[in-house]
Coordinates of N, CA, C and O in Angstrom, one line a residue:
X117 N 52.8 -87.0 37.4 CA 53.4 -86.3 38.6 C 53.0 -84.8 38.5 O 52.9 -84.2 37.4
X118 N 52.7 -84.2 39.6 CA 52.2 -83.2 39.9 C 53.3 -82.0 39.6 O 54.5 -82.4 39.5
X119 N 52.9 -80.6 39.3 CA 54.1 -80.0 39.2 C 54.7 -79.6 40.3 O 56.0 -79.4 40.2
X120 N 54.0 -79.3 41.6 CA 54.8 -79.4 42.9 C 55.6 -80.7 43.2 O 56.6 -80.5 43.9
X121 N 55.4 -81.8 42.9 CA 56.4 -83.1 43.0 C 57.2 -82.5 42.0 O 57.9 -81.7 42.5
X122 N 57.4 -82.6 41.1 CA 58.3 -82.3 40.2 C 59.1 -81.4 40.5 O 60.3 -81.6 40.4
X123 N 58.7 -79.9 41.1 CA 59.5 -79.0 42.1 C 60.5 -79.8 42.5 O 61.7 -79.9 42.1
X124 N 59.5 -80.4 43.9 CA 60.5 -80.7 44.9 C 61.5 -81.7 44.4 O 62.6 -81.6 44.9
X125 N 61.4 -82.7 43.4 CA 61.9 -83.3 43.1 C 63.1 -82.9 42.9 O 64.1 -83.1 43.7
X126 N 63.0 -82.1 41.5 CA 63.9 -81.0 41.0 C 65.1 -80.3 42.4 O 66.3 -80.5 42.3
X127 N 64.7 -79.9 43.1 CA 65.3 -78.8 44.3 C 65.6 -80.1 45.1 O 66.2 -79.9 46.3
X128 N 65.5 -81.1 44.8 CA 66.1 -82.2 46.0 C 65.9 -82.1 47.4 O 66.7 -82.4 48.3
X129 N 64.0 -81.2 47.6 CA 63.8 -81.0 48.8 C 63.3 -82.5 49.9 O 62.7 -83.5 49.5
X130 N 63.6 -82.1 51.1 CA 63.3 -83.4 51.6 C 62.3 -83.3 52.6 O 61.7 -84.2 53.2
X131 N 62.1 -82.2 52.8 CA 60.7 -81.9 53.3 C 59.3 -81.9 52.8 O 58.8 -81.9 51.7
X132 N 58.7 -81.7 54.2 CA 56.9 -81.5 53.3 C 56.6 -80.1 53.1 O 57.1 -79.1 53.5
X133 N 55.6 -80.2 52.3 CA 55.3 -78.8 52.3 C 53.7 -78.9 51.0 O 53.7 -79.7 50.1
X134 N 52.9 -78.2 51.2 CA 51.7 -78.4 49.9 C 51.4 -76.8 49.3 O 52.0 -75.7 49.3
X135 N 50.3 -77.3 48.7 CA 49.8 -75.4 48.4 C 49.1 -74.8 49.0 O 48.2 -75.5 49.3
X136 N 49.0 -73.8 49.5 CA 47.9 -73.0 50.3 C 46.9 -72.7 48.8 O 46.9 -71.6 48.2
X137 N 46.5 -73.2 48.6 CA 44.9 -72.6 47.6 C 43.8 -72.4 48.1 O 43.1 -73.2 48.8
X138 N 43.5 -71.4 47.8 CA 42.6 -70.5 48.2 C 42.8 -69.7 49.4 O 41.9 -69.1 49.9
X139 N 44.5 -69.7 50.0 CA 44.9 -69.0 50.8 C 44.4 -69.3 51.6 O 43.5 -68.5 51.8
X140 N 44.3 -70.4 52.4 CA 43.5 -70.2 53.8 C 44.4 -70.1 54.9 O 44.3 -69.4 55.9
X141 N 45.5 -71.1 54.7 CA 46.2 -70.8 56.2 C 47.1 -69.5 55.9 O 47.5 -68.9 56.9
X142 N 47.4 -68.9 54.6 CA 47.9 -67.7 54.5 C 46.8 -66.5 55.3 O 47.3 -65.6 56.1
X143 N 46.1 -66.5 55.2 CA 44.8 -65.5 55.5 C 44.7 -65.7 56.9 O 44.0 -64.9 57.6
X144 N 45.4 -66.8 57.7 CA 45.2 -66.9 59.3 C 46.3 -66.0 59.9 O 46.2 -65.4 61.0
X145 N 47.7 -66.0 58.7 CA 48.3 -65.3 59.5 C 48.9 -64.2 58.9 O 49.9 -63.7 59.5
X146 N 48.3 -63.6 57.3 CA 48.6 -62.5 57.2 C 47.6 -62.0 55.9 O 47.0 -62.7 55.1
X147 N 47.8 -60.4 56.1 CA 46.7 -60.1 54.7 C 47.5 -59.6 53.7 O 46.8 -59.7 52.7
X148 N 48.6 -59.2 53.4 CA 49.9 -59.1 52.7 C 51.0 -58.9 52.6 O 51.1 -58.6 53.8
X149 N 52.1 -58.8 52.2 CA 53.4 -59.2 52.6 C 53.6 -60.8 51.7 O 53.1 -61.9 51.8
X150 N 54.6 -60.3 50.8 CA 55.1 -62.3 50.3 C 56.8 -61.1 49.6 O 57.1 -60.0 49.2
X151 N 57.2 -62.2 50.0 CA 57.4 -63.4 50.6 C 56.8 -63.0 52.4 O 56.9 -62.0 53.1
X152 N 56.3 -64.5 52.8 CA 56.2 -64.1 54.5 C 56.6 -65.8 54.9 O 55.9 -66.8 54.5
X153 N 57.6 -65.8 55.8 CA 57.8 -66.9 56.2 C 57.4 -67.4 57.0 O 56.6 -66.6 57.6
X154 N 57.5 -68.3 57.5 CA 56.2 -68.9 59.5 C 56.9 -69.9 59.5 O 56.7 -70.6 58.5
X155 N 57.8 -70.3 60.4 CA 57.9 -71.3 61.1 C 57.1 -71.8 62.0 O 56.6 -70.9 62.7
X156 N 56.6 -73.2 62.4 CA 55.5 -73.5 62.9 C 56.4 -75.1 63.5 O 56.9 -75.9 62.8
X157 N 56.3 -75.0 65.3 CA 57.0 -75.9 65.8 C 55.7 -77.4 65.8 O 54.9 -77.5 64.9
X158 N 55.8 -78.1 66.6 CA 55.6 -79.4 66.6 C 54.3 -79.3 67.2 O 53.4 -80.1 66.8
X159 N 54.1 -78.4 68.2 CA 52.8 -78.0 68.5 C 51.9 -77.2 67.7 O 50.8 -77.1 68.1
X160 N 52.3 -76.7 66.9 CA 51.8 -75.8 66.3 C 51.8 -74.2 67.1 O 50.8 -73.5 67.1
X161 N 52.6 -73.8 67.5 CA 53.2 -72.9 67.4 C 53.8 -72.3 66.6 O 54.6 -72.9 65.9
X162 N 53.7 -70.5 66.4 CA 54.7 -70.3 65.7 C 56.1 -69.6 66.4 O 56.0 -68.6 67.1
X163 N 57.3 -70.1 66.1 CA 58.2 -70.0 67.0 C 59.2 -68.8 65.9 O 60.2 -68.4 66.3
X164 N 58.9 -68.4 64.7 CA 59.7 -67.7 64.0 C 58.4 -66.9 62.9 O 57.3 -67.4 62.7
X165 N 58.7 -65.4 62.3 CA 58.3 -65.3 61.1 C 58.3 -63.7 61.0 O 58.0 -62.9 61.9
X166 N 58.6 -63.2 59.6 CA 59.1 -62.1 59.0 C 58.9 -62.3 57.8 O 58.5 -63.4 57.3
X167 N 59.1 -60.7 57.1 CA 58.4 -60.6 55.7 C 59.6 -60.1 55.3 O 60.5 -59.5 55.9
X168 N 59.3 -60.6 53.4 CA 60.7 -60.1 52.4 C 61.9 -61.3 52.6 O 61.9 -62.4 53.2
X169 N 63.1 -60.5 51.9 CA 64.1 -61.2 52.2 C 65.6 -60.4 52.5 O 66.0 -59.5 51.7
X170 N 66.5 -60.8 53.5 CA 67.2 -60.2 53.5 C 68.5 -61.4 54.0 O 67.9 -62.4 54.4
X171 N 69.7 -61.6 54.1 CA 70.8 -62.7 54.2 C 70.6 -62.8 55.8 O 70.7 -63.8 56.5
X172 N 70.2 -61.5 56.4 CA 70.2 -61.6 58.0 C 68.7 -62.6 58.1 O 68.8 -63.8 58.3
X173 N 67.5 -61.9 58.0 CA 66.8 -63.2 58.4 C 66.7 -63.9 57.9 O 66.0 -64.7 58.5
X174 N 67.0 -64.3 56.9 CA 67.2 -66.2 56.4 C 68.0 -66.6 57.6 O 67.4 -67.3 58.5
X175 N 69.5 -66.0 57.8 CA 70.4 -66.6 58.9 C 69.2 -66.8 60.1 O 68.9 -68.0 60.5
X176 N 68.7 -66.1 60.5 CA 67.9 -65.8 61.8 C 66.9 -67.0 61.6 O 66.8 -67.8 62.6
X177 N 66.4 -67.2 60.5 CA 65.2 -68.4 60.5 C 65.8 -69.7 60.1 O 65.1 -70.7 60.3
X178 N 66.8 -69.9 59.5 CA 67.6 -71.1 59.5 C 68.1 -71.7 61.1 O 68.3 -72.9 61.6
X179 N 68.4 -70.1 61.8 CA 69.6 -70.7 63.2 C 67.8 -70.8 63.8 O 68.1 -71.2 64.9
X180 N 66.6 -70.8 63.8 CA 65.4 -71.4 64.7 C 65.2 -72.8 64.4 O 65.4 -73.8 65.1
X181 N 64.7 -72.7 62.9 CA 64.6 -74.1 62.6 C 65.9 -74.8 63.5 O 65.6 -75.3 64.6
X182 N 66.9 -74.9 63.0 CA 68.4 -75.4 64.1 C 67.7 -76.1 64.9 O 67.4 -77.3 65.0
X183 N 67.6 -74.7 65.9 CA 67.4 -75.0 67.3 C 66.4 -75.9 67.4 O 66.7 -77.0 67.9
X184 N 64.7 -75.6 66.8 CA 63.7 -76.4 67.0 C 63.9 -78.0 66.6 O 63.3 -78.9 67.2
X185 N 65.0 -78.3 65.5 CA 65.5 -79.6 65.3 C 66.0 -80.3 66.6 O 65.6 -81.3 67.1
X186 N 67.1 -79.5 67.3 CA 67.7 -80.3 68.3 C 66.2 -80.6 69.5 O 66.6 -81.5 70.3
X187 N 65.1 -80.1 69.9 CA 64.5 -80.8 70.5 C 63.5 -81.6 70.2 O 63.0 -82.4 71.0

């Protein structure tokens, strides 16, 4: 088992998610800043994304995802 399986395993995540190596889809949409989040809808759109962390945008990118769930 890989140590990203083992991660998610561990965190009881139920989502997908892989590594960016060699940065490539990082490098599409930023040259630095990490933490940087991207939400990215069903189209491939990005419908959310900010750098760092703070309790307000987590709330802010939790209440998108939300939203993008209900359609």
């Amino acid at each position: 088992m890989t140590k990203m399986k083992e991660f998610k395993r561990e965190k009881s995540y139920d989502f997908h998610f892989a590594p960016d190596t060699g940065r490539v889809i990082y490098s599409k949409f930023a040259d630095k800043y990490i933490p940087r989040n991207v939400v990215v809808d069903e189209e491939g759109t990005i419908v959310y994304q900010n750098t760092g962390y703070t309790e307000e945008k987590f709330q802010q990118m939790m209440d998108v995802i939300a939203e993008e769930l209900k359609n």
